[in-house]
Each structure stands twice: as structure tokens, then as C-alpha cells.
Coordinates of C-alpha atoms (C1' of nucleotides) in Angstrom, one line a residue:
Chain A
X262 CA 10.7 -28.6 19.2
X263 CA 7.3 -27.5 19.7
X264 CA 4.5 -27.9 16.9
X265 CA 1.4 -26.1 16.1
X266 CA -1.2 -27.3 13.6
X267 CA -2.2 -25.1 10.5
X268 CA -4.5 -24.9 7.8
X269 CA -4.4 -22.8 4.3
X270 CA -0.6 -22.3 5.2
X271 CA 2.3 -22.4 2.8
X272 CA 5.9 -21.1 4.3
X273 CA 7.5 -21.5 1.3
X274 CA 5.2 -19.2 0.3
X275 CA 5.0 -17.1 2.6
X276 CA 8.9 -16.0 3.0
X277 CA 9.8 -16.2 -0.7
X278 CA 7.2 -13.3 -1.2
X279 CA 9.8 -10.3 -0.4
X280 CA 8.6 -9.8 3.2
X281 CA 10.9 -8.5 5.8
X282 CA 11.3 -11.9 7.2
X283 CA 13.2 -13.0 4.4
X284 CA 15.5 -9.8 4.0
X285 CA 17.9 -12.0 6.9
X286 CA 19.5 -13.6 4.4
X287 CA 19.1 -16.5 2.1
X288 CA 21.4 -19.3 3.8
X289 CA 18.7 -19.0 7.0
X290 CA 15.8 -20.3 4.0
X291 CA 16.0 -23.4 3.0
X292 CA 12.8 -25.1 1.4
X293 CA 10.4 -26.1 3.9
X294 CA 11.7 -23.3 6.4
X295 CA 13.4 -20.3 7.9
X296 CA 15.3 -18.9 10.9
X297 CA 14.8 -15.4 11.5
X298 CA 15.7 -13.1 14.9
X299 CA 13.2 -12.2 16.9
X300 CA 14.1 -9.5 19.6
X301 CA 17.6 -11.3 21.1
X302 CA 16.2 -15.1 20.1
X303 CA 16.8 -17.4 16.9
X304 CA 13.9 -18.6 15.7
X305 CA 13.4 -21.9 13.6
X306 CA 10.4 -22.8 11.9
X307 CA 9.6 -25.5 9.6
X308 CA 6.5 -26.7 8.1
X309 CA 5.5 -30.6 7.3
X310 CA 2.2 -30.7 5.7
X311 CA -0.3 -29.2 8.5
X312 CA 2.2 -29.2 11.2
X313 CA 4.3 -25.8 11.9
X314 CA 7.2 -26.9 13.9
X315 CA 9.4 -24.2 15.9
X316 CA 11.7 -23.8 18.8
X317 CA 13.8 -20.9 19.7
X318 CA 17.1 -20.6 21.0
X319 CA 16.9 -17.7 23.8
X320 CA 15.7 -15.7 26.6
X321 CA 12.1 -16.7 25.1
X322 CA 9.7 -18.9 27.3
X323 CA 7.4 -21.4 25.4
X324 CA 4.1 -19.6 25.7
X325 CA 5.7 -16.4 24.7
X326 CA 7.4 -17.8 21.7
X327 CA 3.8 -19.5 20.5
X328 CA 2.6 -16.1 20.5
X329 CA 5.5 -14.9 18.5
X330 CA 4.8 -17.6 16.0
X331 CA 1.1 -16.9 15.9
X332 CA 1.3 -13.3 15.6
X333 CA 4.5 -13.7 13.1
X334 CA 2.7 -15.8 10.7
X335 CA -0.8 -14.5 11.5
X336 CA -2.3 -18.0 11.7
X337 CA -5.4 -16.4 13.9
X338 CA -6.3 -15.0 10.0
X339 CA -9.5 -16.4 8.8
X340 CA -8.2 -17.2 5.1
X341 CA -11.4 -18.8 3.9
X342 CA -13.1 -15.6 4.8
X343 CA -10.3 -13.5 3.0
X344 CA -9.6 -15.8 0.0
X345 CA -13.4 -15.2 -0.5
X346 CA -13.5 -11.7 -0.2
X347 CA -10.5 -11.0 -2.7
X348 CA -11.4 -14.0 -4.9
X349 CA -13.5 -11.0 -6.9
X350 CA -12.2 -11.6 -10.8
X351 CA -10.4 -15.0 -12.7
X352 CA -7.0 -12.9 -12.0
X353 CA -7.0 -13.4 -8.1
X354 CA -8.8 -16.3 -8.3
X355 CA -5.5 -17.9 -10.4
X356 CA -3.1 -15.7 -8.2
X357 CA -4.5 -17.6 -5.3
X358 CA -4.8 -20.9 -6.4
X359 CA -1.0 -20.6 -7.1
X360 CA 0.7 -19.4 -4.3
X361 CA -2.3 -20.5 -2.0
X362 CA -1.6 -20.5 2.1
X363 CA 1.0 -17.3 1.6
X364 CA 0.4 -14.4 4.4
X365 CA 1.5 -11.7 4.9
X366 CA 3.3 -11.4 8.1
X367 CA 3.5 -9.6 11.5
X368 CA 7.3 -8.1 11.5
X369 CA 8.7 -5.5 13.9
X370 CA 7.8 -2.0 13.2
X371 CA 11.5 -0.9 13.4
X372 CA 13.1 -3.3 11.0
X373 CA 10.0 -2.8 8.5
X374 CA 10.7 0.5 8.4
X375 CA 14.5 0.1 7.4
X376 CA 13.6 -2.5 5.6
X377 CA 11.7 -0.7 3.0
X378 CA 13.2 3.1 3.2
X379 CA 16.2 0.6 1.6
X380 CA 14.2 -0.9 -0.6
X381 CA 12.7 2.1 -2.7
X382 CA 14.6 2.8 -6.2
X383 CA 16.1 -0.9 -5.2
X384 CA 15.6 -4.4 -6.5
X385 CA 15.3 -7.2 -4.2
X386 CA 18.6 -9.1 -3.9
X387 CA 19.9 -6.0 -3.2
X388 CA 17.7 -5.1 -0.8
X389 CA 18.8 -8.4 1.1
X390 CA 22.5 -7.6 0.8
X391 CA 22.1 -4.1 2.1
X392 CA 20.1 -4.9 5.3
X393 CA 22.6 -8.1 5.6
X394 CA 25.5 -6.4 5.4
X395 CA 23.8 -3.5 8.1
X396 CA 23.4 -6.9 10.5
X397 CA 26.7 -7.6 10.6
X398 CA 28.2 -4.4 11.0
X399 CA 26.0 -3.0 13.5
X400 CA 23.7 -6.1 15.3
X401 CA 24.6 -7.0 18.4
X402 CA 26.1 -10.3 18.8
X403 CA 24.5 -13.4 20.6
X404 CA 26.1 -16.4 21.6
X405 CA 23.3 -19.1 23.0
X406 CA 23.3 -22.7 23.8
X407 CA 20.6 -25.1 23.5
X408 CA 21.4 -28.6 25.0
X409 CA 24.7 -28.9 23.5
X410 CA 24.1 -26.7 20.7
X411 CA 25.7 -23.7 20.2
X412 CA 24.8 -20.6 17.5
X413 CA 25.8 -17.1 16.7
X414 CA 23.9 -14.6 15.2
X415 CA 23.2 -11.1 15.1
X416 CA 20.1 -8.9 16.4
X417 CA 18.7 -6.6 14.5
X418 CA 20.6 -3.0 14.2
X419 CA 18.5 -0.5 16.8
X420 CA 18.2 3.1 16.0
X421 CA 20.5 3.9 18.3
X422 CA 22.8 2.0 17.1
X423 CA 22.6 3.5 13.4
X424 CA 21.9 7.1 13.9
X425 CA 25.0 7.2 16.4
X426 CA 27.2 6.3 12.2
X427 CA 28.0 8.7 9.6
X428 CA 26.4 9.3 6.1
X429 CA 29.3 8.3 4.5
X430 CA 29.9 5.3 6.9
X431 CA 26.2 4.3 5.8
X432 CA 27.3 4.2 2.3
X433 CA 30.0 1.7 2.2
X434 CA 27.8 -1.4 2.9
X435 CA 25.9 0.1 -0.5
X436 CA 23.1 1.4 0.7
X437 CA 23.7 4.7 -1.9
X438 CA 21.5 7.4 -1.5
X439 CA 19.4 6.1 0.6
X440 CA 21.9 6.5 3.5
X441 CA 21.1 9.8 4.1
X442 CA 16.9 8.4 4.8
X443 CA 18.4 6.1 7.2
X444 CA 20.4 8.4 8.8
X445 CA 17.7 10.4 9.7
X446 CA 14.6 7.7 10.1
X447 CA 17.2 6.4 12.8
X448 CA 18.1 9.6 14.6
X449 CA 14.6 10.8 15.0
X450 CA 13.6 7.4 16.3
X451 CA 16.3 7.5 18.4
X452 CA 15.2 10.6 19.6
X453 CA 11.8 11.5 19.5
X454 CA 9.8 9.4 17.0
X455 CA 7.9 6.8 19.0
X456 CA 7.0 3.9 16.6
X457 CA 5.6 2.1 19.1
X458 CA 2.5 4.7 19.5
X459 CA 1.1 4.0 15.7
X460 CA -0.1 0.9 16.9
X461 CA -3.1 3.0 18.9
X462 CA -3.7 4.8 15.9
X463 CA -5.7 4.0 12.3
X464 CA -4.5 3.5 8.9
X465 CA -4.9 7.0 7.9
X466 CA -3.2 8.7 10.6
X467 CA -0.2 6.0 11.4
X468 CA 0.4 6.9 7.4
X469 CA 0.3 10.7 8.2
X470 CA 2.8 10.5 10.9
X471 CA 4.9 8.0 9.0
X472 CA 5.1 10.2 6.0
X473 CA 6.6 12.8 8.0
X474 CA 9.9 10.9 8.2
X475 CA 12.5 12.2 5.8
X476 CA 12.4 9.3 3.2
X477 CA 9.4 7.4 4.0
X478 CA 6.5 8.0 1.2
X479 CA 3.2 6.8 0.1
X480 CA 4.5 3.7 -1.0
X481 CA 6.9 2.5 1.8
X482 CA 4.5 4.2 4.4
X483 CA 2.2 1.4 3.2
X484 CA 4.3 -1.4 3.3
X485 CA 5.5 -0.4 6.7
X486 CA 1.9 -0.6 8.1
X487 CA 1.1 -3.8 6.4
X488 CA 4.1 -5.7 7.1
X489 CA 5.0 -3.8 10.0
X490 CA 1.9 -3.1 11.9
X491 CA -0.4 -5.5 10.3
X492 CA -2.8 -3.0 9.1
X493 CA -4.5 -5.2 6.4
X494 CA -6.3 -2.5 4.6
X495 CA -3.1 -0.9 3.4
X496 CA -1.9 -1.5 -0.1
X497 CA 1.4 -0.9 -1.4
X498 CA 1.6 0.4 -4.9
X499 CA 5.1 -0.2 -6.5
X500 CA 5.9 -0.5 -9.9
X501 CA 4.9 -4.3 -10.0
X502 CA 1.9 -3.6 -8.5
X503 CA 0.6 -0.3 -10.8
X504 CA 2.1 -2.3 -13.8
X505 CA -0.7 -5.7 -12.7
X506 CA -3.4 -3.3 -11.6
X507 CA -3.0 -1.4 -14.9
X508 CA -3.1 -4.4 -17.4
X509 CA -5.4 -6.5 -15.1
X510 CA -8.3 -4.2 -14.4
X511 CA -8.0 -1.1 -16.8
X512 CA -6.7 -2.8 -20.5
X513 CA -3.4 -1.6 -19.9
X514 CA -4.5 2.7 -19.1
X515 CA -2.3 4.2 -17.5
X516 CA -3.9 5.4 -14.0
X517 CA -1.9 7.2 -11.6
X518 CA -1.2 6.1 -8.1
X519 CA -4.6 8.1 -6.2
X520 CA -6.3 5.9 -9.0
X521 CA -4.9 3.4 -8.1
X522 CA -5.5 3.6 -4.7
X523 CA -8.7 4.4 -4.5
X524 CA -9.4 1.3 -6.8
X525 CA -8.0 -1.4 -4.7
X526 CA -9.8 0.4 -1.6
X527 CA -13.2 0.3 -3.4
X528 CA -12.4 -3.3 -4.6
X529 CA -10.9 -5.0 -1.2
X530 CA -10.7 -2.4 1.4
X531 CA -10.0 -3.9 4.6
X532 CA -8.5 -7.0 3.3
X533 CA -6.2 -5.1 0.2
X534 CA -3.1 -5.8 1.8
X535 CA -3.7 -9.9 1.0
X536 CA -5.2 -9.0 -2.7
X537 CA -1.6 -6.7 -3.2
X538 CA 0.6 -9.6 -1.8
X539 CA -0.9 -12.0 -4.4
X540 CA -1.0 -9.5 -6.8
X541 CA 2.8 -8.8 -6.5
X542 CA 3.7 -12.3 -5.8
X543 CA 2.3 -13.4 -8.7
X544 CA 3.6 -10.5 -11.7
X545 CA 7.1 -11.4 -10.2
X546 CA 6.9 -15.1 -10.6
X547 CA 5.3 -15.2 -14.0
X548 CA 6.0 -13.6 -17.5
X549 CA 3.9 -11.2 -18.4
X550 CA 2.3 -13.3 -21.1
X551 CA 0.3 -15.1 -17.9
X552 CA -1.1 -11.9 -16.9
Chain B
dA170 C1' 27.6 -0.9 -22.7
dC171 C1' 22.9 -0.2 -21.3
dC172 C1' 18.7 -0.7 -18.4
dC173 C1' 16.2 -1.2 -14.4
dA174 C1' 15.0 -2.0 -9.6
dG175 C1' 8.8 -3.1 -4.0
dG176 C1' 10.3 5.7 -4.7
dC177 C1' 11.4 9.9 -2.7
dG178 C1' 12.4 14.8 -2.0
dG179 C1' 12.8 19.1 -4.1
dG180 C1' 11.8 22.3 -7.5
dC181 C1' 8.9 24.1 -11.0
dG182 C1' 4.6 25.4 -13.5
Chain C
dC54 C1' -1.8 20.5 -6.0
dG55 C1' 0.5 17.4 -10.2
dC56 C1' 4.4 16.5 -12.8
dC57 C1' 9.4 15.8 -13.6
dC58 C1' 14.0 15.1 -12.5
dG59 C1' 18.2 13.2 -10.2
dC60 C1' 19.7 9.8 -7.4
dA61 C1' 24.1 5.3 -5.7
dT62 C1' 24.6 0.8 -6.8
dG63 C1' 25.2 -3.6 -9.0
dG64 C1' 22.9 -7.6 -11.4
dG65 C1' 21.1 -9.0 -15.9

DNA sequence: ACCCAGGCGGGCG
DNA sequence: CGCCCGCATGGG
């Protein structure tokens, strides 16, 4: 077990806020923690107060499973700065003293992407079930001992893997229509789509070339670079978020999703992905009557 | 039974 | 362009 001190942190927080890292499955959460995959490892993290405890069982050595952690979790984030840059109206300002120390975190392109092509026209317990139920039919399956523990778990499905299955194969773990997006997101990335090279390129033109995949949009284009590729400045308009941006800032006018846009761009620019996260978090957690 | 969910593609005006 | 519609599925 190593540890890792941290400051304006909450994990509890952090994974019960509908981030890819919690779409593993809800027996791997438990209050104070979770256990995710990370490439071929299993992850455990657990947070006491200001300590961040974690170990990994794996191929993973220590100083590259710190970095993991770090990145994951993006504890290098300055939150005072941010917290005081999106602190800009009573709303935030309540949103953050709620769910204060939440991040948004660093997941893998590839899963972020199927992640939220599933999601769209989706609720979130399905969501989970879906991508579950995708895990166990198609992750590959690791065995790994740690003193004289041993775990099984699943990687994370590859594109490979997926675009090699059928349409109607897709459908029968319940993904529904959106089989067809992951049929195709997969065989393009299987084939010539290189995720990897967004990460050289900015927010505007990683959205261009994501939007070109059959099935990604505005929308999940910009949760795949926030949550994906950590592009901060991104933010993610759902039907939570228009619905809280509507009622909150414009007396409850209907404003279309540019407007929208070009709001939370004028209002938090390169930090809007943290003012959407607490945002979102908070119109899902609390009746409207809060708002 | 009915409604809705972290939208998108396609078609139409 | 902007708008509107259908879409698989299952939980509330």
C-alpha cells in the first residue's frame, strides 16, 4: 500500500459524479473508495482524510503507478486557483461548497469514448450496465496474485476486440441503437482512426476530428475531451446541464446549445469543464426547488 | 401504462 | 445552416 497526501480532494465525490471511472461497476465503489482497471492492472484507491492510499495488483512498477494516480485524479490541479475562478455567482459558489474536492478525472481516451457514444439518449444506471455487461463479454481476463492474494478481473474491451462482433451481437447486452455507433467508432479505430494523435492537437480541432466518427456529436465529443483527454476548457451540454444553465443564468429562457456554449466559454473558458462538473453534479443530486 | 434518460444522424424547409 | 423526428431499452 503506498500513500500520497492530498488537499481539496473528495473521492467520494469525485467517482459518484458519472465519470468514466465509475461506469466499472458499482460493487468495485464502496464509500471511501474504488477499484478501477487501468491498462492490464487493478487499481485500489482509498482516501482517509488527507491521505490517498493505493496499490495495484499488476505488471505496474511503483513510480509508474504514482503517476497513474496523479494523472487519474489530477491532484497536480491547482483547485484554489480554479474554485476561484468559477466561484463567479452564489450558484457555483453553493455547488462547490457542496461537493467540494470533486475532479474531474484523467480516463483513457478509448474507454471515454465508448463510454459516452453509450451514454447519449441513455440514463446512467444503464449506462453502467451496458459498458459492464460489454466487460464481461469481451475484456480480456487477468488472473494476478499479490502476496497470497489472488483477483480476477476484466480489461477494458479494445477496438479490436469489438469491431471484430456483429450489430446484432452488440445489441443483446442492451446497448439498442447505439450498437450500430459502436460498431463503427470501433472498426475505424481499429483501422485507421488514431486516438492517440488528439492529444497533440487543441480543443477545437480534437472536437473536429472526433465529430467525424459516426455517432459522436457535439455533446459526447465534449465529454470525451474533458474526461478523456483532460481538455479542461471543454464543456459538455446535456439536458442537465442546458436545463441548470437555463434556470440559473437566463430566468428559465430557453437558449439553444451555441448559446449555450458560447456562455459558459465567455463565463469560465479554460477552466469550464470544472464549472460543468459541479453544475451537473449538483441539478442531479438536488430537487429542483434548490436551484 | 406512460415518461424519460449525460444525443445523434438524416431529412426537410 | 436550423429545426424536427425516430430511435432500443428498462427503470421509475
Amino acid at each position: 500500500m503506498h500513500e500520497i497526501g492530498v488537499a481539496d480532494f473528495d473521492i467520494k465525490h469525485t467517482i459518484e459524479s458519472a465519470q468514466p471511472l465509475t461506469f466499472f461497476g458499482d460493487e468495485r465503489v464502496d464509500g471511501k473508495g474504488i477499484a478501477y482497471t487501468y491498462r492490464d492492472n487493478l487499481v485500489k484507491v482509498e482516501q482517509n482524510g488527507g491521505r490517498l492510499a493505493y496499490e495495484a495488483y499488476g505488471d505496474l512498477n511503483a513510480a509508474a503507478l504514482k503517476r497513474e494516480i496523479i494523472t487519474r485524479f489530477r491532484l497536480r490541479d491547482n483547485m484554489h486557483e480554479i474554485y476561484e475562478h468559477i466561484s463567479t455567482d452564489a450558484f457555483l459558489r453553493k455547488a462547490i461548497q457542496n461537493y467540494k474536492g470533486m475532479r474531474v478525472t484523467k480516463n483513457d481516451p478509448w474507454e471515454t469514448t465508448l463510454c459516452f457514444v453509450i451514454s447519449q439518449f441513455n440514463n446512467v444506471k444503464r449506462i453502467r450496465g451496458i459498458v459492464k455487461r460489454l466487460i464481461v463479454a469481451y475484456g480480456e481476463e487477468h488472473t494476478v496474485s499479490f502476496g497470497n492474494v489472488k483477483l480476477n478481473f476484466r480489461s477494458f474491451p479494445t477496438p479490436d476486440v469489438l469491431a471484430q462482433r456483429s450489430v446484432k451481437e452488440l445489441m443483446t447486452h442492451g446497448a439498442g441503437f447505439r450498437a450500430n455507433y459502436i460498431k463503427a467508432i470501433a472498426q475505424e479505430c481499429s483501422d485507421s482512426f488514431d486516438l492517440d494523435k488528439l492529444n497533440n492537437k487543441n480543443y477545437t480541432e480534437a472536437k473536429e476530428e472526433l465529430m467525424t466518427l459516426h455517432g459522436i456529436g457535439d455533446k459526447v465529443a465534449d465529454c470525451i475531451l474533458l474526461f478523456g483527454y483532460g481538455k479542461l476548457e471543454a464543456f459538455p451540454v446535456d439536458t442537465w446541464i442546458k436545463r441548470i444553465v437555463e434556470h440559473v443564468y437566463f430566468k428559465g429562457r430557453e437558449k439553444n446549445v451555441k448559446q449555450i456554449h458560447e456562455f459558459a466559454e465567455g463565463k469560465w473558458n479554460k477552466n469550464a469543464g470544472y464549472a460543468q462538473q459541479y453544475l451537473y453534479h449538483f441539478a442531479r443530486n438536488n430537487s429542483k426547488v434548490e436551484w
